[in-house]
Amino acid sequence: MTKSELILRIGALNPHLYHRDVERIVTTIFEEITNALARRDRVELRGFGAFSVKERDARKGRNPRTGETVAVEEKVVPFFKTGKELRDRLNGRSDVPGTGGDGNTLTSAASGDAGLHKESGNPGGN
Amino acid sequence: MKGKTVTRADLSEAVYQEVGLSRNESAELVDSVLEEISMALTKGESVKISSFGSFLVRMKGERVGRNPKTGEEVPIKPRRVLVFRASHVLKDRVNKGASS
């Protein structure tokens, strides 16, 4: 799915809105997230995930073609961590793609055999 | 300004300011945008948002993990994980800092 397809779907769900407005709505959402990250703020969207930035120290890199050493400046990189609900939905217990999204596929407390997925030590999980 | 957390409420507010809709409807639209993305991903589709980034679903094979507390070996079942790859535009914006 691309951004324009996303806009079309949202438009189809909201026939009373002008296409132009749907476009602005979708654009605004990603703009807001971008602006927040540019301020180095965190963006937490419950059930979906969290965007944040990570700082990378300056380091010495190498031009792989010439072998020459180059200085890489410190920088920040955007980072996304999938939220628990979405992670669970991606792994809806049946594992059959396409069954998700009926709002009923939340397997959070999957029948106890899923061992590891119990998620200890992540109070920030959203 | 550092260390603030932006939430759904802030996104709804931005939509509310930008388009002449009610606060309620703005909030619903933010939810439905996230929901449409989630649904596409759940179907295994990738989602590409130009000048922002792409969300890709990757299959991870089965491997043997270890409970870090007990040292016990536990099989980790094959699963699907979501990866986000930021676009160059987003990377550049983030490195230029707050310019808006």
Tab-separated table of C-alpha atoms in Angstrom:
chain	number	residue	atom	x	y	z
A	1	MET	CA	0.000	0.000	0.000
A	2	THR	CA	1.294	3.425	-0.881
A	3	LYS	CA	0.421	6.785	0.564
A	4	SER	CA	-1.967	7.532	-2.295
A	5	GLU	CA	-3.693	4.179	-1.849
A	6	LEU	CA	-4.009	4.911	1.841
A	7	ILE	CA	-5.609	8.245	0.986
A	8	LEU	CA	-8.049	6.488	-1.351
A	9	ARG	CA	-9.065	4.011	1.352
A	10	ILE	CA	-9.611	6.700	3.924
A	11	GLY	CA	-11.606	8.610	1.318
A	12	ALA	CA	-13.746	5.555	0.620
A	13	LEU	CA	-14.493	5.240	4.335
A	14	ASN	CA	-15.396	8.921	4.517
A	15	PRO	CA	-17.409	9.728	1.410
A	16	HIS	CA	-18.515	13.045	2.911
A	17	LEU	CA	-14.969	14.429	2.806
A	18	TYR	CA	-13.298	16.052	-0.161
A	19	HIS	CA	-10.387	14.124	-1.591
A	20	ARG	CA	-8.245	17.196	-1.048
A	21	ASP	CA	-9.064	17.206	2.660
A	22	VAL	CA	-8.337	13.504	3.072
A	23	GLU	CA	-4.994	14.168	1.464
A	24	ARG	CA	-4.278	16.970	3.911
A	25	ILE	CA	-5.307	14.823	6.847
A	26	VAL	CA	-2.989	11.976	5.933
A	27	THR	CA	-0.150	14.355	5.097
A	28	THR	CA	-0.619	16.247	8.357
A	29	ILE	CA	-0.310	13.063	10.384
A	30	PHE	CA	3.055	12.135	8.881
A	31	GLU	CA	4.201	15.761	9.000
A	32	GLU	CA	3.443	15.914	12.713
A	33	ILE	CA	5.406	12.747	13.362
A	34	THR	CA	8.296	14.104	11.293
A	35	ASN	CA	8.271	17.435	13.139
A	36	ALA	CA	8.240	15.685	16.476
A	37	LEU	CA	11.226	13.549	15.518
A	38	ALA	CA	13.041	16.631	14.216
A	39	ARG	CA	12.620	18.089	17.725
A	40	ARG	CA	13.891	14.735	19.006
A	41	ASP	CA	10.588	14.096	20.697
A	42	ARG	CA	9.125	10.641	20.946
A	43	VAL	CA	5.851	9.724	19.264
A	44	GLU	CA	3.832	7.058	21.038
A	45	LEU	CA	0.833	5.630	19.267
A	46	ARG	CA	-0.808	3.048	21.465
A	47	GLY	CA	-1.619	-0.202	19.754
A	48	PHE	CA	0.530	0.765	16.801
A	49	GLY	CA	4.031	1.594	17.931
A	50	ALA	CA	6.456	4.295	18.922
A	51	PHE	CA	8.755	6.470	16.854
A	52	SER	CA	11.878	7.901	18.397
A	53	VAL	CA	15.327	9.025	17.361
A	54	LYS	CA	18.586	7.400	18.308
A	55	GLU	CA	21.861	9.218	18.455
A	56	ARG	CA	24.837	7.734	16.706
A	57	ASP	CA	28.317	8.832	17.684
A	58	ALA	CA	30.791	10.174	15.195
A	59	ARG	CA	32.982	7.413	13.830
A	60	LYS	CA	35.629	6.742	11.276
A	61	GLY	CA	34.187	5.151	8.213
A	62	ARG	CA	35.786	3.839	5.100
A	63	ASN	CA	35.004	4.363	1.492
A	64	PRO	CA	34.425	0.760	0.479
A	65	ARG	CA	35.634	1.379	-3.039
A	66	THR	CA	38.906	3.137	-2.315
A	67	GLY	CA	39.552	1.952	1.226
A	68	GLU	CA	40.106	5.556	2.187
A	69	THR	CA	39.221	6.588	5.740
A	70	VAL	CA	36.502	9.198	6.070
A	71	ALA	CA	35.127	10.899	9.134
A	72	VAL	CA	31.438	10.212	9.701
A	73	GLU	CA	29.845	12.897	11.827
A	74	GLU	CA	27.550	12.107	14.697
A	75	LYS	CA	23.966	11.889	13.614
A	76	VAL	CA	20.479	10.981	14.700
A	77	VAL	CA	18.459	8.250	13.054
A	78	PRO	CA	14.716	7.650	13.194
A	79	PHE	CA	13.650	4.461	14.922
A	80	PHE	CA	10.338	2.630	15.154
A	81	LYS	CA	9.324	0.028	17.688
A	82	THR	CA	6.222	-1.980	16.914
A	83	GLY	CA	3.548	-1.820	19.585
A	84	LYS	CA	2.436	-4.938	21.353
A	85	GLU	CA	-1.032	-5.024	19.883
A	86	LEU	CA	0.207	-4.740	16.312
A	87	ARG	CA	2.946	-7.304	16.950
A	88	ASP	CA	0.304	-9.710	18.178
A	89	ARG	CA	-1.934	-9.002	15.232
A	90	LEU	CA	0.902	-9.693	12.821
A	91	ASN	CA	1.178	-13.097	14.414
A	92	GLY	CA	-2.492	-13.849	14.737
A	93	ARG	CA	-2.474	-17.368	16.082
A	94	SER	CA	-3.791	-19.031	12.924
A	95	ASP	CA	-0.809	-17.699	10.974
A	96	VAL	CA	-3.059	-17.441	7.970
A	97	PRO	CA	-2.370	-14.143	6.265
A	98	GLY	CA	-5.445	-12.164	5.650
A	99	THR	CA	-7.378	-13.169	8.702
A	100	GLY	CA	-6.316	-10.130	10.649
A	101	GLY	CA	-8.151	-6.931	11.014
A	102	ASP	CA	-11.525	-8.159	12.081
A	103	GLY	CA	-10.830	-6.664	15.464
A	104	ASN	CA	-10.938	-10.086	16.936
A	105	THR	CA	-7.462	-11.259	16.317
A	106	LEU	CA	-5.847	-9.884	19.428
A	107	THR	CA	-4.129	-12.874	20.832
A	108	SER	CA	-2.413	-11.031	23.625
A	109	ALA	CA	-2.807	-13.759	26.187
A	110	ALA	CA	-2.485	-16.565	23.683
A	111	SER	CA	-3.409	-19.789	25.330
A	112	GLY	CA	-0.324	-20.109	27.448
A	113	ASP	CA	1.764	-22.210	25.102
A	114	ALA	CA	3.426	-19.289	23.419
A	115	GLY	CA	5.962	-19.129	26.217
A	116	LEU	CA	8.397	-16.430	25.223
A	117	HIS	CA	5.965	-13.894	24.002
A	118	LYS	CA	4.862	-13.184	27.513
A	119	GLU	CA	6.859	-9.999	27.480
A	120	SER	CA	8.511	-9.625	30.811
A	121	GLY	CA	10.302	-6.474	31.727
A	122	ASN	CA	8.790	-4.055	29.284
A	123	PRO	CA	6.585	-1.749	31.266
A	124	GLY	CA	6.689	0.733	28.447
A	125	GLY	CA	5.059	-1.703	26.045
A	126	ASN	CA	2.258	0.059	24.312
B	1	MET	CA	11.476	21.029	24.091
B	2	LYS	CA	13.466	17.873	24.480
B	3	GLY	CA	11.992	14.725	25.924
B	4	LYS	CA	8.371	15.456	25.155
B	5	THR	CA	6.119	12.645	24.014
B	6	VAL	CA	3.694	13.160	21.168
B	7	THR	CA	0.553	11.034	21.254
B	8	ARG	CA	-2.568	10.341	19.231
B	9	ALA	CA	-4.172	13.331	20.904
B	10	ASP	CA	-1.491	15.635	19.472
B	11	LEU	CA	-1.932	14.187	16.004
B	12	SER	CA	-5.702	14.669	16.249
B	13	GLU	CA	-5.161	18.238	17.358
B	14	ALA	CA	-2.921	18.882	14.353
B	15	VAL	CA	-5.554	17.446	12.017
B	16	TYR	CA	-8.196	19.530	13.775
B	17	GLN	CA	-6.153	22.700	13.239
B	18	GLU	CA	-5.389	21.856	9.635
B	19	VAL	CA	-8.821	20.820	8.375
B	20	GLY	CA	-12.144	22.237	9.488
B	21	LEU	CA	-13.456	19.091	11.143
B	22	SER	CA	-14.657	18.531	14.677
B	23	ARG	CA	-12.167	17.325	17.272
B	24	ASN	CA	-14.033	14.060	17.462
B	25	GLU	CA	-13.908	13.413	13.777
B	26	SER	CA	-10.249	14.416	13.646
B	27	ALA	CA	-9.471	11.838	16.312
B	28	GLU	CA	-11.431	9.182	14.442
B	29	LEU	CA	-9.525	9.930	11.260
B	30	VAL	CA	-6.178	9.564	12.987
B	31	ASP	CA	-7.354	6.213	14.342
B	32	SER	CA	-8.579	5.041	10.986
B	33	VAL	CA	-5.327	5.979	9.257
B	34	LEU	CA	-3.373	3.900	11.777
B	35	GLU	CA	-5.915	1.111	11.513
B	36	GLU	CA	-5.734	0.968	7.711
B	37	ILE	CA	-1.952	0.757	7.895
B	38	SER	CA	-2.162	-1.992	10.526
B	39	MET	CA	-4.647	-3.932	8.442
B	40	ALA	CA	-2.495	-3.818	5.337
B	41	LEU	CA	0.519	-4.976	7.364
B	42	THR	CA	-1.480	-7.752	8.985
B	43	LYS	CA	-2.288	-9.002	5.510
B	44	GLY	CA	1.431	-9.119	4.862
B	45	GLU	CA	1.422	-6.082	2.607
B	46	SER	CA	4.134	-3.484	2.973
B	47	VAL	CA	3.161	0.146	3.399
B	48	LYS	CA	5.166	2.860	1.676
B	49	ILE	CA	4.625	6.448	2.653
B	50	SER	CA	6.599	8.704	0.338
B	51	SER	CA	8.969	11.150	2.009
B	52	PHE	CA	8.338	9.404	5.318
B	53	GLY	CA	9.331	5.758	5.130
B	54	SER	CA	8.175	2.202	4.588
B	55	PHE	CA	6.819	-0.419	6.903
B	56	LEU	CA	7.833	-3.890	5.842
B	57	VAL	CA	6.749	-7.247	7.179
B	58	ARG	CA	9.565	-9.756	7.518
B	59	MET	CA	9.343	-13.446	8.243
B	60	LYS	CA	11.697	-14.677	10.958
B	61	GLY	CA	12.568	-18.337	11.011
B	62	GLU	CA	12.478	-20.565	14.031
B	63	ARG	CA	15.493	-20.378	16.318
B	64	VAL	CA	16.540	-21.444	19.739
B	65	GLY	CA	16.377	-18.701	22.290
B	66	ARG	CA	17.332	-18.648	25.901
B	67	ASN	CA	15.519	-17.359	28.900
B	68	PRO	CA	18.028	-14.801	30.111
B	69	LYS	CA	16.934	-15.239	33.685
B	70	THR	CA	17.133	-19.007	33.982
B	71	GLY	CA	19.463	-19.839	31.080
B	72	GLU	CA	16.900	-22.340	29.929
B	73	GLU	CA	16.648	-22.991	26.188
B	74	VAL	CA	13.320	-22.139	24.628
B	75	PRO	CA	12.319	-22.576	21.023
B	76	ILE	CA	11.264	-19.312	19.386
B	77	LYS	CA	8.619	-20.037	16.826
B	78	PRO	CA	8.727	-18.548	13.335
B	79	ARG	CA	7.036	-15.194	13.433
B	80	ARG	CA	6.398	-12.062	11.465
B	81	VAL	CA	8.035	-8.852	12.503
B	82	LEU	CA	7.565	-5.316	11.344
B	83	VAL	CA	10.491	-3.180	10.257
B	84	PHE	CA	10.382	0.501	9.573
B	85	ARG	CA	12.812	2.004	7.087
B	86	ALA	CA	12.945	5.771	7.255
B	87	SER	CA	13.106	7.596	3.938
B	88	HIS	CA	15.967	9.924	3.131
B	89	VAL	CA	13.688	12.891	3.520
B	90	LEU	CA	12.836	11.864	7.064
B	91	LYS	CA	16.472	11.120	7.921
B	92	ASP	CA	17.496	14.528	6.631
B	93	ARG	CA	14.731	16.318	8.496
B	94	VAL	CA	15.670	14.602	11.719
B	95	ASN	CA	19.310	15.575	11.298
B	96	LYS	CA	18.581	19.174	10.513
B	97	GLY	CA	16.674	19.457	13.740
B	98	ALA	CA	13.616	21.539	14.460
B	99	SER	CA	13.221	23.795	11.491
B	100	SER	CA	9.514	24.315	11.706
